[in-house]
């Protein structure tokens, strides 16, 4: 499976921990976006670890999207996001 993982984390210490974790098995494609290709880590494990690493940052936003198929909904997100087409743009 291939996933895009995106984050918006304001706390530098927390963000650095997340970056170090994701760089251990993903490719950084933008400042806050990582591409996981055939990751040896299950998406459930990734989501759980991201929640643990960011548990003290109340303003965090985390998103994991499958790019292996044409799914338009996130596999995992730490908060509710709008899923109506007029409210989001999928490129």
N, CA, C and O atoms as a printed pandas DataFrame, in Angstrom:
     atom_number atom_name residue_name chain_id  residue_number  x_coord  y_coord  z_coord
0              1         N          UNK        A               1    0.837   -1.182    0.000
1              2        CA          UNK        A               1    0.000    0.000    0.000
2              3         C          UNK        A               1    0.884    1.249    0.000
3              4         O          UNK        A               1    2.006    1.256    0.508
4              5         N          UNK        A               2    0.327    2.297   -0.592
5              6        CA          UNK        A               2    1.021    3.588   -0.595
6              7         C          UNK        A               2    0.148    4.604    0.119
7              8         O          UNK        A               2   -1.065    4.652   -0.086
8              9         N          UNK        A               3    0.778    5.416    0.961
9             10        CA          UNK        A               3    0.058    6.394    1.749
10            11         C          UNK        A               3    0.751    7.747    1.670
11            12         O          UNK        A               3    1.971    7.838    1.539
12            13         N          UNK        A               4   -0.061    8.791    1.752
13            14        CA          UNK        A               4    0.451   10.129    1.995
14            15         C          UNK        A               4    0.116   10.458    3.432
15            16         O          UNK        A               4   -1.016   10.270    3.879
16            17         N          UNK        A               5    1.099   10.946    4.147
17            18        CA          UNK        A               5    0.884   11.355    5.528
18            19         C          UNK        A               5    1.212   12.835    5.604
19            20         O          UNK        A               5    2.289   13.273    5.200
20            21         N          UNK        A               6    0.266   13.592    6.129
21            22        CA          UNK        A               6    0.442   15.040    6.238
22            23         C          UNK        A               6    0.202   15.454    7.678
23            24         O          UNK        A               6   -0.593   14.838    8.387
24            25         N          UNK        A               7    0.886   16.491    8.101
25            26        CA          UNK        A               7    0.701   16.980    9.459
26            27         C          UNK        A               7    0.790   18.497    9.498
27            28         O          UNK        A               7    1.387   19.129    8.627
28            29         N          UNK        A               8    0.192   19.052   10.513
29            30        CA          UNK        A               8    0.316   20.463   10.850
30            31         C          UNK        A               8    0.488   20.492   12.358
31            32         O          UNK        A               8   -0.484   20.378   13.106
32            33         N          UNK        A               9    1.713   20.642   12.794
33            34        CA          UNK        A               9    2.047   20.567   14.220
34            35         C          UNK        A               9    2.803   21.833   14.589
35            36         O          UNK        A               9    3.850   22.124   14.011
36            37         N          UNK        A              10    2.284   22.580   15.542
37            38        CA          UNK        A              10    2.890   23.864   15.896
38            39         C          UNK        A              10    4.087   23.724   16.835
39            40         O          UNK        A              10    5.009   24.537   16.781
40            41         N          UNK        A              11    4.084   22.723   17.678
41            42        CA          UNK        A              11    5.158   22.542   18.654
42            43         C          UNK        A              11    6.395   21.938   17.985
43            44         O          UNK        A              11    6.329   20.834   17.443
44            45         N          UNK        A              12    7.509   22.647   18.018
45            46        CA          UNK        A              12    8.727   22.215   17.325
46            47         C          UNK        A              12    9.250   20.884   17.844
47            48         O          UNK        A              12    9.635   20.026   17.049
48            49         N          UNK        A              13    9.273   20.697   19.131
49            50        CA          UNK        A              13    9.785   19.443   19.708
50            51         C          UNK        A              13    8.941   18.254   19.250
51            52         O          UNK        A              13    9.478   17.214   18.869
52            53         N          UNK        A              14    7.637   18.412   19.290
53            54        CA          UNK        A              14    6.732   17.349   18.839
54            55         C          UNK        A              14    6.900   17.105   17.355
55            56         O          UNK        A              14    6.984   15.957   16.918
56            57         N          UNK        A              15    6.949   18.173   16.576
57            58        CA          UNK        A              15    7.107   18.055   15.123
58            59         C          UNK        A              15    8.395   17.317   14.773
59            60         O          UNK        A              15    8.396   16.477   13.873
60            61         N          UNK        A              16    9.477   17.615   15.460
61            62        CA          UNK        A              16   10.748   16.938   15.201
62            63         C          UNK        A              16   10.678   15.445   15.502
63            64         O          UNK        A              16   11.292   14.639   14.802
64            65         N          UNK        A              17    9.943   15.079   16.528
65            66        CA          UNK        A              17    9.759   13.657   16.847
66            67         C          UNK        A              17    8.980   12.957   15.735
67            68         O          UNK        A              17    9.319   11.843   15.335
68            69         N          UNK        A              18    7.941   13.615   15.244
69            70        CA          UNK        A              18    7.132   13.044   14.166
70            71         C          UNK        A              18    7.976   12.892   12.903
71            72         O          UNK        A              18    7.926   11.855   12.242
72            73         N          UNK        A              19    8.748   13.917   12.570
73            74        CA          UNK        A              19    9.609   13.870   11.382
74            75         C          UNK        A              19   10.609   12.725   11.491
75            76         O          UNK        A              19   10.790   11.971   10.535
76            77         N          UNK        A              20   11.249   12.587   12.624
77            78        CA          UNK        A              20   12.231   11.514   12.812
78            79         C          UNK        A              20   11.569   10.142   12.642
79            80         O          UNK        A              20   12.139    9.249   12.014
80            81         N          UNK        A              21   10.381    9.980   13.195
81            82        CA          UNK        A              21    9.652    8.715   13.064
82            83         C          UNK        A              21    9.308    8.443   11.603
83            84         O          UNK        A              21    9.576    7.352   11.100
84            85         N          UNK        A              22    8.719    9.422   10.917
85            86        CA          UNK        A              22    8.299    9.209    9.531
86            87         C          UNK        A              22    9.482    9.027    8.589
87            88         O          UNK        A              22    9.395    8.242    7.645
88            89         N          UNK        A              23   10.568    9.720    8.818
89            90        CA          UNK        A              23   11.742    9.574    7.960
90            91         C          UNK        A              23   12.380    8.191    8.080
91            92         O          UNK        A              23   13.189    7.811    7.233
92            93         N          UNK        A              24   12.034    7.444    9.107
93            94        CA          UNK        A              24   12.605    6.105    9.275
94            95         C          UNK        A              24   12.039    5.099    8.269
95            96         O          UNK        A              24   12.632    4.040    8.063
96            97         N          UNK        A              25   10.900    5.414    7.640
97            98        CA          UNK        A              25   10.340    4.481    6.661
98            99         C          UNK        A              25    9.581    5.156    5.518
99           100         O          UNK        A              25    9.004    4.462    4.681
100          101         N          UNK        A              26    9.566    6.477    5.460
101          102        CA          UNK        A              26    8.849    7.211    4.407
102          103         C          UNK        A              26    9.795    8.173    3.690
103          104         O          UNK        A              26   10.893    8.463    4.164
104          105         N          UNK        A              27    9.336    8.659    2.533
105          106        CA          UNK        A              27   10.067    9.683    1.787
106          107         C          UNK        A              27    9.403   11.029    2.029
107          108         O          UNK        A              27    8.181   11.150    1.946
108          109         N          UNK        A              28   10.203   12.028    2.327
109          110        CA          UNK        A              28    9.658   13.367    2.517
110          111         C          UNK        A              28    9.472   14.003    1.148
111          112         O          UNK        A              28   10.441   14.166    0.406
112          113         N          UNK        A              29    8.229   14.367    0.798
113          114        CA          UNK        A              29    7.960   14.961   -0.505
114          115         C          UNK        A              29    7.710   16.464   -0.416
115          116         O          UNK        A              29    7.849   17.173   -1.412
116          117         N          UNK        A              30    7.352   16.945    0.738
117          118        CA          UNK        A              30    7.234   18.365    1.039
118          119         C          UNK        A              30    7.547   18.532    2.510
119          120         O          UNK        A              30    7.764   17.554    3.225
120          121         N          UNK        A              31    7.568   19.776    2.958
121          122        CA          UNK        A              31    7.942   20.040    4.340
122          123         C          UNK        A              31    7.120   19.216    5.339
123          124         O          UNK        A              31    7.679   18.660    6.284
124          125         N          UNK        A              32    5.828   19.135    5.142
125          126        CA          UNK        A              32    4.976   18.417    6.095
126          127         C          UNK        A              32    4.197   17.270    5.451
127          128         O          UNK        A              32    3.139   16.880    5.944
128          129         N          UNK        A              33    4.720   16.736    4.354
129          130        CA          UNK        A              33    4.058   15.626    3.659
130          131         C          UNK        A              33    5.070   14.525    3.386
131          132         O          UNK        A              33    6.162   14.773    2.875
132          133         N          UNK        A              34    4.684   13.306    3.738
133          134        CA          UNK        A              34    5.540   12.145    3.530
134          135         C          UNK        A              34    4.829   11.116    2.671
135          136         O          UNK        A              34    3.610   10.966    2.746
136          137         N          UNK        A              35    5.595   10.411    1.856
137          138        CA          UNK        A              35    5.088    9.334    1.016
138          139         C          UNK        A              35    5.628    8.018    1.561
139          140         O          UNK        A              35    6.838    7.837    1.696
140          141         N          UNK        A              36    4.723    7.112    1.868
141          142        CA          UNK        A              36    5.103    5.780    2.336
142          143         C          UNK        A              36    4.779    4.791    1.226
143          144         O          UNK        A              36    3.617    4.619    0.859
144          145         N          UNK        A              37    5.791    4.153    0.701
145          146        CA          UNK        A              37    5.632    3.190   -0.379
146          147         C          UNK        A              37    6.005    1.818    0.149
147          148         O          UNK        A              37    7.132    1.595    0.590
148          149         N          UNK        A              38    5.056    0.909    0.100
149          150        CA          UNK        A              38    5.281   -0.458    0.585
150          151         C          UNK        A              38    5.887   -0.445    1.994
151          152         O          UNK        A              38    6.822   -1.186    2.299
152          153         N          UNK        A              39    5.336    0.398    2.813
153          154        CA          UNK        A              39    5.838    0.514    4.185
154          155         C          UNK        A              39    5.706   -0.816    4.911
155          156         O          UNK        A              39    4.692   -1.506    4.798
156          157         N          UNK        A              40    6.733   -1.158    5.646
157          158        CA          UNK        A              40    6.704   -2.393    6.429
158          159         C          UNK        A              40    5.889   -2.206    7.708
159          160         O          UNK        A              40    5.687   -3.147    8.475
160          161         N          UNK        A              41    5.433   -0.990    7.920
161          162        CA          UNK        A              41    4.641   -0.665    9.102
162          163         C          UNK        A              41    3.171   -0.534    8.688
163          164         O          UNK        A              41    2.864    0.146    7.709
164          165         N          UNK        A              42    2.273   -1.173    9.416
165          166        CA          UNK        A              42    0.849   -1.108    9.104
166          167         C          UNK        A              42    0.309    0.289    9.397
167          168         O          UNK        A              42    0.802    0.977   10.291
168          169         N          UNK        A              43   -0.694    0.699    8.646
169          170        CA          UNK        A              43   -1.261    2.034    8.802
170          171         C          UNK        A              43   -1.854    2.222   10.204
171          172         O          UNK        A              43   -1.815    3.329   10.742
172          173         N          UNK        A              44   -2.388    1.182   10.788
173          174        CA          UNK        A              44   -2.926    1.269   12.145
174          175         C          UNK        A              44   -1.814    1.572   13.148
175          176         O          UNK        A              44   -2.009    2.332   14.097
176          177         N          UNK        A              45   -0.660    0.974   12.927
177          178        CA          UNK        A              45    0.493    1.215   13.792
178          179         C          UNK        A              45    0.993    2.639   13.637
179          180         O          UNK        A              45    1.347    3.289   14.621
180          181         N          UNK        A              46    1.022    3.124   12.402
181          182        CA          UNK        A              46    1.452    4.503   12.136
182          183         C          UNK        A              46    0.519    5.483   12.846
183          184         O          UNK        A              46    0.982    6.401   13.522
184          185         N          UNK        A              47   -0.784    5.292   12.695
185          186        CA          UNK        A              47   -1.763    6.187   13.314
186          187         C          UNK        A              47   -1.622    6.193   14.832
187          188         O          UNK        A              47   -1.667    7.250   15.461
188          189         N          UNK        A              48   -1.453    5.014   15.414
189          190        CA          UNK        A              48   -1.311    4.913   16.871
190          191         C          UNK        A              48   -0.045    5.624   17.344
191          192         O          UNK        A              48   -0.075    6.351   18.337
192          193         N          UNK        A              49    1.063    5.418   16.639
193          194        CA          UNK        A              49    2.331    6.052   17.014
194          195         C          UNK        A              49    2.237    7.580   16.876
195          196         O          UNK        A              49    2.745    8.307   17.729
196          197         N          UNK        A              50    1.592    8.068   15.808
197          198        CA          UNK        A              50    1.428    9.511   15.633
198          199         C          UNK        A              50    0.583   10.113   16.752
199          200         O          UNK        A              50    0.875   11.209   17.230
200          201         N          UNK        A              51   -0.450    9.409   17.165
201          202        CA          UNK        A              51   -1.268    9.882   18.288
202          203         C          UNK        A              51   -0.442    9.963   19.568
203          204         O          UNK        A              51   -0.567   10.921   20.330
204          205         N          UNK        A              52    0.393    8.966   19.803
205          206        CA          UNK        A              52    1.243    8.959   21.002
206          207         C          UNK        A              52    2.250   10.101   20.953
207          208         O          UNK        A              52    2.432   10.814   21.940
208          209         N          UNK        A              53    2.905   10.279   19.807
209          210        CA          UNK        A              53    3.920   11.324   19.678
210          211         C          UNK        A              53    3.338   12.731   19.812
211          212         O          UNK        A              53    4.028   13.650   20.253
212          213         N          UNK        A              54    2.069   12.900   19.433
213          214        CA          UNK        A              54    1.475   14.238   19.412
214          215         C          UNK        A              54    0.429   14.450   20.501
215          216         O          UNK        A              54   -0.328   15.419   20.435
216          217         N          UNK        A              55    0.367   13.591   21.477
217          218        CA          UNK        A              55   -0.691   13.643   22.475
218          219         C          UNK        A              55   -0.738   14.942   23.277
219          220         O          UNK        A              55   -1.791   15.280   23.819
220          221         N          UNK        A              56    0.367   15.677   23.369
221          222        CA          UNK        A              56    0.398   16.914   24.157
222          223         C          UNK        A              56    0.155   18.160   23.317
223          224         O          UNK        A              56    0.124   19.266   23.858
224          225         N          UNK        A              57   -0.016   18.010   22.030
225          226        CA          UNK        A              57   -0.252   19.148   21.134
226          227         C          UNK        A              57   -1.730   19.185   20.757
227          228         O          UNK        A              57   -2.184   18.409   19.917
228          229         N          UNK        A              58   -2.474   20.091   21.386
229          230        CA          UNK        A              58   -3.918   20.158   21.165
230          231         C          UNK        A              58   -4.293   20.736   19.808
231          232         O          UNK        A              58   -5.430   20.572   19.365
232          233         N          UNK        A              59   -3.365   21.406   19.140
233          234        CA          UNK        A              59   -3.677   22.058   17.864
234          235         C          UNK        A              59   -3.248   21.224   16.657
235          236         O          UNK        A              59   -3.390   21.669   15.518
236          237         N          UNK        A              60   -2.735   20.040   16.890
237          238        CA          UNK        A              60   -2.212   19.217   15.798
238          239         C          UNK        A              60   -3.299   18.831   14.806
239          240         O          UNK        A              60   -4.480   18.744   15.142
240          241         N          UNK        A              61   -2.860   18.603   13.569
241          242        CA          UNK        A              61   -3.713   18.028   12.532
242          243         C          UNK        A              61   -2.894   16.962   11.835
243          244         O          UNK        A              61   -1.792   17.226   11.356
244          245         N          UNK        A              62   -3.435   15.760   11.781
245          246        CA          UNK        A              62   -2.750   14.625   11.176
246          247         C          UNK        A              62   -3.695   13.956   10.182
247          248         O          UNK        A              62   -4.891   13.819   10.440
248          249         N          UNK        A              63   -3.141   13.541    9.040
249          250        CA          UNK        A              63   -3.967   12.928    8.014
250          251         C          UNK        A              63   -3.168   11.849    7.296
251          252         O          UNK        A              63   -2.025   12.074    6.898
252          253         N          UNK        A              64   -3.774   10.678    7.131
253          254        CA          UNK        A              64   -3.183    9.592    6.347
254          255         C          UNK        A              64   -4.174    9.255    5.238
255          256         O          UNK        A              64   -5.336    8.946    5.504
256          257         N          UNK        A              65   -3.705    9.318    3.986
257          258        CA          UNK        A              65   -4.571    9.059    2.831
258          259         C          UNK        A              65   -3.951    7.950    1.994
259          260         O          UNK        A              65   -2.751    7.963    1.718
260          261         N          UNK        A              66   -4.771    6.999    1.597
261          262        CA          UNK        A              66   -4.312    5.945    0.701
262          263         C          UNK        A              66   -4.236    6.502   -0.712
263          264         O          UNK        A              66   -5.175    7.143   -1.184
264          265         N          UNK        A              67   -3.120    6.257   -1.384
265          266        CA          UNK        A              67   -3.015    6.638   -2.793
266          267         C          UNK        A              67   -2.854    5.387   -3.656
267          268         O          UNK        A              67   -2.464    5.471   -4.820
268          269         N          UNK        A              68   -3.152    4.251   -3.085
269          270        CA          UNK        A              68   -3.090    2.986   -3.813
270          271         C          UNK        A              68   -4.355    2.741   -4.614
271          272         O          UNK        A              68   -4.371    1.914   -5.525
272          273         N          UNK        A              69   -5.403    3.451   -4.278
273          274        CA          UNK        A              69   -6.663    3.317   -5.002
274          275         C          UNK        A              69   -7.258    4.706   -5.196
275          276         O          UNK        A              69   -6.567    5.704   -4.992
276          277         N          UNK        A              70   -8.494    4.784   -5.577
277          278        CA          UNK        A              70   -9.118    6.080   -5.841
278          279         C          UNK        A              70   -9.986    6.544   -4.680
279          280         O          UNK        A              70  -10.904    7.341   -4.873
280          281         N          UNK        A              71   -9.710    6.061   -3.499
281          282        CA          UNK        A              71  -10.480    6.463   -2.326
282          283         C          UNK        A              71  -10.369    7.963   -2.120
283          284         O          UNK        A              71   -9.283    8.531   -2.226
284          285         N          UNK        A              72  -11.492    8.602   -1.827
285          286        CA          UNK        A              72  -11.503   10.046   -1.628
286          287         C          UNK        A              72  -11.626   10.424   -0.160
287          288         O          UNK        A              72  -11.689   11.605    0.181
288          289         N          UNK        A              73  -11.658    9.435    0.694
289          290        CA          UNK        A              73  -11.756    9.730    2.112
290          291         C          UNK        A              73  -10.471    9.298    2.797
291          292         O          UNK        A              73   -9.836    8.331    2.378
292          293         N          UNK        A              74  -10.089   10.001    3.837
293          294        CA          UNK        A              74   -8.854    9.622    4.527
294          295         C          UNK        A              74   -8.995    8.275    5.217
295          296         O          UNK        A              74  -10.084    7.890    5.644
296          297         N          UNK        A              75   -7.905    7.582    5.316
297          298        CA          UNK        A              75   -7.882    6.334    6.067
298          299         C          UNK        A              75   -7.952    6.654    7.552
299          300         O          UNK        A              75   -8.600    5.950    8.327
300          301         N          UNK        A              76   -7.283    7.713    7.928
301          302        CA          UNK        A              76   -7.244    8.086    9.335
302          303         C          UNK        A              76   -7.002    9.572    9.456
303          304         O          UNK        A              76   -6.196   10.135    8.714
304          305         N          UNK        A              77   -7.676   10.199   10.363
305          306        CA          UNK        A              77   -7.495   11.619   10.639
306          307         C          UNK        A              77   -7.771   11.823   12.110
307          308         O          UNK        A              77   -8.664   11.180   12.663
308          309         N          UNK        A              78   -7.024   12.706   12.763
309          310        CA          UNK        A              78   -7.186   12.870   14.200
310          311         C          UNK        A              78   -8.395   13.728   14.575
311          312         O          UNK        A              78   -8.696   13.876   15.759
312          313         N          UNK        A              79   -9.096   14.300   13.580
313          314        CA          UNK        A              79  -10.303   15.060   13.868
314          315         C          UNK        A              79  -11.226   15.001   12.658
315          316         O          UNK        A              79  -10.823   14.573   11.577
316          317         N          UNK        A              80  -12.449   15.429   12.847
317          318        CA          UNK        A              80  -13.419   15.405   11.762
318          319         C          UNK        A              80  -13.014   16.398   10.676
319          320         O          UNK        A              80  -12.596   17.517   10.973
320          321         N          UNK        A              81  -13.138   15.988    9.435
321          322        CA          UNK        A              81  -12.893   16.890    8.316
322          323         C          UNK        A              81  -14.101   16.863    7.399
323          324         O          UNK        A              81  -14.808   15.857    7.339
324          325         N          UNK        A              82  -14.348   17.954    6.682
325          326        CA          UNK        A              82  -15.499   17.946    5.771
326          327         C          UNK        A              82  -15.245   16.998    4.606
327          328         O          UNK        A              82  -14.149   16.973    4.045
328          329         N          UNK        A              83  -16.244   16.232    4.251
329          330        CA          UNK        A              83  -16.090   15.287    3.154
330          331         C          UNK        A              83  -16.998   15.621    1.975
331          332         O          UNK        A              83  -17.082   14.852    1.018
332          333         N          UNK        A              84  -17.675   16.761    2.041
333          334        CA          UNK        A              84  -18.487   17.193    0.920
334          335         C          UNK        A              84  -17.579   17.801   -0.133
335          336         O          UNK        A              84  -16.643   18.530    0.196
336          337         N          UNK        A              85  -17.847   17.505   -1.395
337          338        CA          UNK        A              85  -16.953   17.925   -2.467
338          339         C          UNK        A              85  -16.775   19.428   -2.561
339          340         O          UNK        A              85  -15.705   19.886   -2.961
340          341         N          UNK        A              86  -17.782   20.212   -2.206
341          342        CA          UNK        A              86  -17.644   21.651   -2.313
342          343         C          UNK        A              86  -16.786   22.246   -1.197
343          344         O          UNK        A              86  -16.475   23.436   -1.232
344          345         N          UNK        A              87  -16.400   21.441   -0.214
345          346        CA          UNK        A              87  -15.617   21.940    0.905
346          347         C          UNK        A              87  -14.163   21.482    0.891
347          348         O          UNK        A              87  -13.345   22.021    1.636
348          349         N          UNK        A              88  -13.827   20.503    0.065
349          350        CA          UNK        A              88  -12.452   20.040    0.004
350          351         C          UNK        A              88  -11.997   19.942   -1.447
351          352         O          UNK        A              88  -12.813   19.790   -2.356
352          353         N          UNK        A              89  -10.720   20.027   -1.645
353          354        CA          UNK        A              89  -10.150   19.908   -2.978
354          355         C          UNK        A              89   -9.168   18.754   -2.961
355          356         O          UNK        A              89   -8.214   18.758   -2.183
356          357         N          UNK        A              90   -9.391   17.777   -3.806
357          358        CA          UNK        A              90   -8.484   16.642   -3.937
358          359         C          UNK        A              90   -7.794   16.778   -5.252
359          360         O          UNK        A              90   -8.440   16.768   -6.299
360          361         N          UNK        A              91   -6.478   16.906   -5.223
361          362        CA          UNK        A              91   -5.700   17.118   -6.448
362          363         C          UNK        A              91   -4.979   15.848   -6.824
363          364         O          UNK        A              91   -4.267   15.815   -7.827
